[in-house]
PDB file of C-alpha atoms in Angstrom:
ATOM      1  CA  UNK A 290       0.000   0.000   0.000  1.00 95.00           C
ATOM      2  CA  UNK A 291       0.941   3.661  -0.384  1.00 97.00           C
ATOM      3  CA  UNK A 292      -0.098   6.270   2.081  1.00 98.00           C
ATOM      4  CA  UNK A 293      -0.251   9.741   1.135  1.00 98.00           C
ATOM      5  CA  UNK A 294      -0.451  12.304   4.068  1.00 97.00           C
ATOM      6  CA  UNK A 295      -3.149  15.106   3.776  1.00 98.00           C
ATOM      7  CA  UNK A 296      -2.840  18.570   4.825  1.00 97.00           C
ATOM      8  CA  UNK A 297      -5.304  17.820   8.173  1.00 98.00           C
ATOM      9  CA  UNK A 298      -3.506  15.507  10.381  1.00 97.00           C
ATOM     10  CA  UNK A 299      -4.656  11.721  10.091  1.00 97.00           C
ATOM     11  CA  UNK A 300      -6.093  11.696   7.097  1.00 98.00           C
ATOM     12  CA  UNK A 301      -4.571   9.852   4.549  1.00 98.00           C
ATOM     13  CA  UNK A 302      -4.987   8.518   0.939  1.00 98.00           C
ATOM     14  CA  UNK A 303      -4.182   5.128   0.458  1.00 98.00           C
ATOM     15  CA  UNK A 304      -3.953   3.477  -2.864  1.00 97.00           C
ATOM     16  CA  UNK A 305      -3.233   0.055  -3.707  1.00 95.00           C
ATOM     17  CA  UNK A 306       0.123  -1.440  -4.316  1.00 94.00           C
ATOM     18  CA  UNK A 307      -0.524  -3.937  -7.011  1.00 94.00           C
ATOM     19  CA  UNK A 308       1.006  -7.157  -8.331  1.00 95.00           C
ATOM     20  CA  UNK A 309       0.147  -7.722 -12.211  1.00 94.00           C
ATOM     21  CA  UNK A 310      -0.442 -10.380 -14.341  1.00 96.00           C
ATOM     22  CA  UNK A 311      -2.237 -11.793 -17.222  1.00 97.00           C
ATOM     23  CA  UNK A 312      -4.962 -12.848 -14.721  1.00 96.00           C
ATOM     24  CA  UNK A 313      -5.401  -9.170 -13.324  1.00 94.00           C
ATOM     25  CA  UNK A 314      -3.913  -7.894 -10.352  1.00 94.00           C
ATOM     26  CA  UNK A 315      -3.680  -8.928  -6.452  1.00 95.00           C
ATOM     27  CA  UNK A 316      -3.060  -6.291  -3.522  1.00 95.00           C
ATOM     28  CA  UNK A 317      -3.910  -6.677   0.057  1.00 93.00           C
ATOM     29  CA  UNK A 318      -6.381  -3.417   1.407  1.00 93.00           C
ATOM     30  CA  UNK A 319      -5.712  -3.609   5.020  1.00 94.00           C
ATOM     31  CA  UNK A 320      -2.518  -5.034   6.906  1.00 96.00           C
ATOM     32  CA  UNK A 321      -2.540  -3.920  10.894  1.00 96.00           C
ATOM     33  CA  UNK A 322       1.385  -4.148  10.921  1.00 97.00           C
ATOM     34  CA  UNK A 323       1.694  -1.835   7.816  1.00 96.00           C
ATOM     35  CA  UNK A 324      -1.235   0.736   9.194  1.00 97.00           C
ATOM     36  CA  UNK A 325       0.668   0.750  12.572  1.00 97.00           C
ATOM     37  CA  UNK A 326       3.882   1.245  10.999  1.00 96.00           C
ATOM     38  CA  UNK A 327       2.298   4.784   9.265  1.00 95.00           C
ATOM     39  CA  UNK A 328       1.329   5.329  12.696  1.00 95.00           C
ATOM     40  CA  UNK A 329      -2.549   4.906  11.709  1.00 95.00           C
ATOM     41  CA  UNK A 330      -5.565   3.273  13.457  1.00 94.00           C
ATOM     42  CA  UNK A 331      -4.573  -1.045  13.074  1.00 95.00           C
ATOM     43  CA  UNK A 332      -7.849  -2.349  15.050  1.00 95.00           C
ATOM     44  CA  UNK A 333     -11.055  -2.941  12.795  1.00 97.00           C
ATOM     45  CA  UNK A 334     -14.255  -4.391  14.452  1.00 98.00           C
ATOM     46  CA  UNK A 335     -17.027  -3.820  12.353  1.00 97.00           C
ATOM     47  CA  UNK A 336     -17.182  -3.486   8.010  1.00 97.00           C
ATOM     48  CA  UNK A 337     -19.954  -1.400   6.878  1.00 97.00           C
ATOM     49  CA  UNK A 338     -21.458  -1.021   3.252  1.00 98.00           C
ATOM     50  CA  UNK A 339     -23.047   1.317   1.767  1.00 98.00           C
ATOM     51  CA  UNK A 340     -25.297   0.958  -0.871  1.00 98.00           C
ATOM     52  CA  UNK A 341     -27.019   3.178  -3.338  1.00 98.00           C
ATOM     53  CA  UNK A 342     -29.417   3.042  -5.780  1.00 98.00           C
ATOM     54  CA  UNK A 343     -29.316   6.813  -7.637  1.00 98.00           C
ATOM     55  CA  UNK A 344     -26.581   8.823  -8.293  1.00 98.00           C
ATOM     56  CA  UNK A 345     -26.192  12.184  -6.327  1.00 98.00           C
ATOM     57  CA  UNK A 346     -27.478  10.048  -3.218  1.00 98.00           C
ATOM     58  CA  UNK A 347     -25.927  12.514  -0.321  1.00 98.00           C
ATOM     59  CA  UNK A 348     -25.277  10.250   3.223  1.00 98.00           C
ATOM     60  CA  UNK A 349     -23.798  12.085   6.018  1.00 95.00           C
ATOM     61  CA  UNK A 350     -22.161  14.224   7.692  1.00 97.00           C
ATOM     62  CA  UNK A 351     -21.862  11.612  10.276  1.00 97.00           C
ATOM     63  CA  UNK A 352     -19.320  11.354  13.424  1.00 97.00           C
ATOM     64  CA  UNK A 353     -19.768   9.552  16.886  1.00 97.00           C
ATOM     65  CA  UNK A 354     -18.814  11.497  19.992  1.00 97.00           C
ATOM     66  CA  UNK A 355     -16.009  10.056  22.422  1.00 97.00           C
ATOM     67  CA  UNK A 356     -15.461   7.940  23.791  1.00 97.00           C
ATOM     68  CA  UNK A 357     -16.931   6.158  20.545  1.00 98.00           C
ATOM     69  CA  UNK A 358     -15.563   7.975  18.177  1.00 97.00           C
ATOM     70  CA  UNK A 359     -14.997   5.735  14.663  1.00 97.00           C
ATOM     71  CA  UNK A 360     -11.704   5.711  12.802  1.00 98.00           C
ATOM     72  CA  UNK A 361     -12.772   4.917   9.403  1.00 98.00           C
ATOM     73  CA  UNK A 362     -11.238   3.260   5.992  1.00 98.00           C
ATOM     74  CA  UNK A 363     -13.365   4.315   3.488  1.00 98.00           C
ATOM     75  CA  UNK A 364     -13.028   2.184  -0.270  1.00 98.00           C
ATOM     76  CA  UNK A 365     -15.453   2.759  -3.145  1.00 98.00           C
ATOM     77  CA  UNK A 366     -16.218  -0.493  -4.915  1.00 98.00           C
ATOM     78  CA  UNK A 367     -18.907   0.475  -7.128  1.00 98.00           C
ATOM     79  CA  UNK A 368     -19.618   3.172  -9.090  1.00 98.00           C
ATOM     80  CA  UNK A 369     -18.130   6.406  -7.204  1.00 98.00           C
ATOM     81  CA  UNK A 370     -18.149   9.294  -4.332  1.00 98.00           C
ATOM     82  CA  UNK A 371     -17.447  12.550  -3.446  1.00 98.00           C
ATOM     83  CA  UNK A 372     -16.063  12.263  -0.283  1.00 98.00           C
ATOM     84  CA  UNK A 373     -16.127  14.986   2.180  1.00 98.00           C
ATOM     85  CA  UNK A 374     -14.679  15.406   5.632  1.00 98.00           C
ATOM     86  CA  UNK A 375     -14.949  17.838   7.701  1.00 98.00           C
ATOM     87  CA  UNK A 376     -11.731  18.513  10.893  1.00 98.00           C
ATOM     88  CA  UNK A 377     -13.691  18.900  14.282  1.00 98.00           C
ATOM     89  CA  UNK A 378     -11.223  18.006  16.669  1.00 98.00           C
ATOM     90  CA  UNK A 379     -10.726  21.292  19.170  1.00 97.00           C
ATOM     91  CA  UNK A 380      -7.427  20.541  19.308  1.00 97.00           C
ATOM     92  CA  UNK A 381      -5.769  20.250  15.735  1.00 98.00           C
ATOM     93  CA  UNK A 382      -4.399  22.831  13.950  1.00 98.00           C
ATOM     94  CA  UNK A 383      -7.267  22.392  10.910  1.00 98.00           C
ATOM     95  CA  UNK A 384     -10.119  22.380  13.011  1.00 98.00           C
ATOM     96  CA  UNK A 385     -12.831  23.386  11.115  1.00 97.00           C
ATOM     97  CA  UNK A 386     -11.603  22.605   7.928  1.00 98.00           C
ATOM     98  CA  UNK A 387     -12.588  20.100   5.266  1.00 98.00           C
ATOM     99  CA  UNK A 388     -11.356  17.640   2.695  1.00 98.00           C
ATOM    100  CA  UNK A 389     -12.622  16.560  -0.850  1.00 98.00           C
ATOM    101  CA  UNK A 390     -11.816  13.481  -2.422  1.00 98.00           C
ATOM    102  CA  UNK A 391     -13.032  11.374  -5.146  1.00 98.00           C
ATOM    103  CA  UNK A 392     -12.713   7.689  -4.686  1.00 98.00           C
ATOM    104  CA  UNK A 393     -13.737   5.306  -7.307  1.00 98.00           C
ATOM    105  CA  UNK A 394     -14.269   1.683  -8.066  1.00 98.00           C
ATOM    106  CA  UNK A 395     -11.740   2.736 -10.686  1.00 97.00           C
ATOM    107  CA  UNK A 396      -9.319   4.427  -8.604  1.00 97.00           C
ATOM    108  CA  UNK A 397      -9.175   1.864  -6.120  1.00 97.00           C
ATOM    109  CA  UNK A 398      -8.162   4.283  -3.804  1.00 98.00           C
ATOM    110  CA  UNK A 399      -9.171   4.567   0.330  1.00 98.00           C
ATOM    111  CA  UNK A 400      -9.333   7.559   2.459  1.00 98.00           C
ATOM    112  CA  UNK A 401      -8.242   6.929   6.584  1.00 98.00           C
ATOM    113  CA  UNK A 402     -10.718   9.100   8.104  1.00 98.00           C
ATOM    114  CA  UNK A 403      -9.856   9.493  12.053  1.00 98.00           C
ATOM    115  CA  UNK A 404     -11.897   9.568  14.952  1.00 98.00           C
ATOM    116  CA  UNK A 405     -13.013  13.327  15.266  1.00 97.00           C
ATOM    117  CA  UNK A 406     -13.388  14.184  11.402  1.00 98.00           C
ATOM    118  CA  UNK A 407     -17.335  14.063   9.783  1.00 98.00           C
ATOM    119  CA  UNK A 408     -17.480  12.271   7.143  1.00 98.00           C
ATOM    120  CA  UNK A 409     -20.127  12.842   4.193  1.00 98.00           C
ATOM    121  CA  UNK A 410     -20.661  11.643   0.742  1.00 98.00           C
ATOM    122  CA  UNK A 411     -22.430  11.940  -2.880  1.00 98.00           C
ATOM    123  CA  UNK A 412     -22.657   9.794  -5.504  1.00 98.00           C
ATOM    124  CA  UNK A 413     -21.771  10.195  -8.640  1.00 98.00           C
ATOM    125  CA  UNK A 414     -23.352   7.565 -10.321  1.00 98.00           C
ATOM    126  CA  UNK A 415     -26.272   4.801 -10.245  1.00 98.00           C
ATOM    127  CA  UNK A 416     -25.243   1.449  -7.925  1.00 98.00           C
ATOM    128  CA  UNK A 417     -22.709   3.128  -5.883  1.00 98.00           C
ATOM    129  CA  UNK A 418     -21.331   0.823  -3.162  1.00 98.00           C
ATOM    130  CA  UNK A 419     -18.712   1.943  -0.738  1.00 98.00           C
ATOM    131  CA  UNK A 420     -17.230  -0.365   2.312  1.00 98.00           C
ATOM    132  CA  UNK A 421     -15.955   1.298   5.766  1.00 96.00           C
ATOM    133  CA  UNK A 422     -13.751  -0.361   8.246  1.00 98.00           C
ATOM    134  CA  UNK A 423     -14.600   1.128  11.630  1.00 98.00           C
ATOM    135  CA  UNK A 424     -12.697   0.585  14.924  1.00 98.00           C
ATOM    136  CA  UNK A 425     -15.363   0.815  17.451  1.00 97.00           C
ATOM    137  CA  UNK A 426     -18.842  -0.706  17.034  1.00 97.00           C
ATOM    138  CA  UNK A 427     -21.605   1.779  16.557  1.00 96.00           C
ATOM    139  CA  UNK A 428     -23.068   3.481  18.746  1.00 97.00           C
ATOM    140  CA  UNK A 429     -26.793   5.171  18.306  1.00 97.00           C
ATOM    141  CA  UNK A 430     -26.439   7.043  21.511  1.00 98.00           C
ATOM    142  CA  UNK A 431     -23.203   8.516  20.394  1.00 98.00           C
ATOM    143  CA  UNK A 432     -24.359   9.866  16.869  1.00 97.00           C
ATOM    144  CA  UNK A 433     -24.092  13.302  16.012  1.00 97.00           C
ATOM    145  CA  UNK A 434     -24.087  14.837  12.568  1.00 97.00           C
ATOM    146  CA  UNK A 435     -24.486  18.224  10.648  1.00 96.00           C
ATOM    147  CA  UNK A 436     -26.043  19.487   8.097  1.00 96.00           C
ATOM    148  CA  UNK A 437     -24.473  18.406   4.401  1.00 96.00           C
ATOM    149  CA  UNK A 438     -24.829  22.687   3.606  1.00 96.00           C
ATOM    150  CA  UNK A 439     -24.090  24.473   6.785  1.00 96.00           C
ATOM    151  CA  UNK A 440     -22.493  27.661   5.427  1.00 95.00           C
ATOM    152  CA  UNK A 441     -19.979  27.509   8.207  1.00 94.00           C
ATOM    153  CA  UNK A 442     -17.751  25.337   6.337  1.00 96.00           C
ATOM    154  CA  UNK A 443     -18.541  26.596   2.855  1.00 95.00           C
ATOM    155  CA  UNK A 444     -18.057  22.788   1.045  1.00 97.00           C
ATOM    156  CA  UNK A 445     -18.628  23.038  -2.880  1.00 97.00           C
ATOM    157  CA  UNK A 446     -20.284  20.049  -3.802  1.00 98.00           C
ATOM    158  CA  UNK A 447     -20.707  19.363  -7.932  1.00 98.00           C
ATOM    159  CA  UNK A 448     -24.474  19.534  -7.283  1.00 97.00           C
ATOM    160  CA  UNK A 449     -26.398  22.564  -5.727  1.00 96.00           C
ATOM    161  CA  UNK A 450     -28.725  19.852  -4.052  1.00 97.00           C
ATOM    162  CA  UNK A 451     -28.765  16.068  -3.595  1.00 98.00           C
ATOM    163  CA  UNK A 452     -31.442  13.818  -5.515  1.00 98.00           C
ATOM    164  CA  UNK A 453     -31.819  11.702  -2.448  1.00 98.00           C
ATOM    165  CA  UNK A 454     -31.031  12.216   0.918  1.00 98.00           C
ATOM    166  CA  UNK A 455     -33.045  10.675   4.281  1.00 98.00           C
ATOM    167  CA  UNK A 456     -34.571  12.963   6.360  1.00 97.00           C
ATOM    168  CA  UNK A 457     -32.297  13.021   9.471  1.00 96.00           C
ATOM    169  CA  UNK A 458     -29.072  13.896   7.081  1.00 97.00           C
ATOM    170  CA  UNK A 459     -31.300  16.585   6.091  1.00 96.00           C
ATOM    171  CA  UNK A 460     -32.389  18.024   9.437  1.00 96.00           C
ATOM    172  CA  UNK A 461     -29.179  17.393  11.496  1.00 95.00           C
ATOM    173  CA  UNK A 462     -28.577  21.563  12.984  1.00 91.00           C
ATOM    174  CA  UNK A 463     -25.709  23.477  11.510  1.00 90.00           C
ATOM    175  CA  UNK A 464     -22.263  23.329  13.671  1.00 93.00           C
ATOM    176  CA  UNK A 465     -22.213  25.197  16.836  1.00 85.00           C
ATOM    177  CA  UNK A 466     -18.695  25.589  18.182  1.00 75.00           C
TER     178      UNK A 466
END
């Protein structure tokens, strides 16, 4: 694998290290040891998958509160996403700001998305499926989210409004801190 450091701390771009052949290619997508190595979250207990029927399908922004807060590894396998997180650790030096990234069953690439950051997405095309890895189990009491266009963080999304979204992504309150 090769990790790619972003500008907010923690979040990192990984993208497969392949081996090629006439059959195709092979590539391991998570290794503890390796994660650990980079200094990233190694302990998975849950996979989650996303599926989605239409494109421009907006999930999110979601985050869990401590001390249940999720490191992610986010990997589109289908179709493909906008990604968007948003830095709201009090602590780090980009708190407030956000991240775009496209990740693609074609790109084959996976965004590390630490405890701390909301995470949101939109797809960009019919039969989207994305898988998370997720270090702590889920936790409904601990869910928080905001709103997908609270002007506070000023994300430009490609759309000016999803096709689909559920009603709680739309309703969660704009940020307050």
């Amino acid at each position: 694998m090769h990790f790619t450091m972003t500008d907010i701390p923690g979040v990192v771009l990984v993208d497969l290290q392949k081996f090629e052949d006439e059959r195709g290619f092979f590539s391991r997508g998570w290794c503890a040891r390796e994660f650990a190595e980079h200094g990233l979250p190694d302990q998975v207990v849950q996979m989650n998958i996303s599926y989605n029927r239409r494109k421009h399908t907006l999930r999110g922004f979601h985050y869990q509160l401590p001390p249940y807060g999720e490191d992610k590894l986010l990997r589109c396998i289908r179709g493909g996403i906008f990604d968007v997180l948003i830095d709201l650790r009090r602590d780090s030096p980009t708190y407030r700001r956000h991240l775009t990234v496209e990740l693609s069953a074609s790109n084959q690439r996976m965004l590390v998305i630490p405890k701390g950051c909301a995470n949101a997405f939109l797809t960009m095309q019919d039969e989207t499926e994305a898988t998370y890895l997720v270090s702590e189990f889920y936790t409904p009491a601990a869910e928080r989210g905001l709103r997908w266009d609270d002007p506070s963080f000023a994300v430009e999304w490609p759309v000016t409004a999803p096709a689909v979204i559920s009603a709680k992504d739309r309703n969660w309150p704009d940020f307050i801190g």
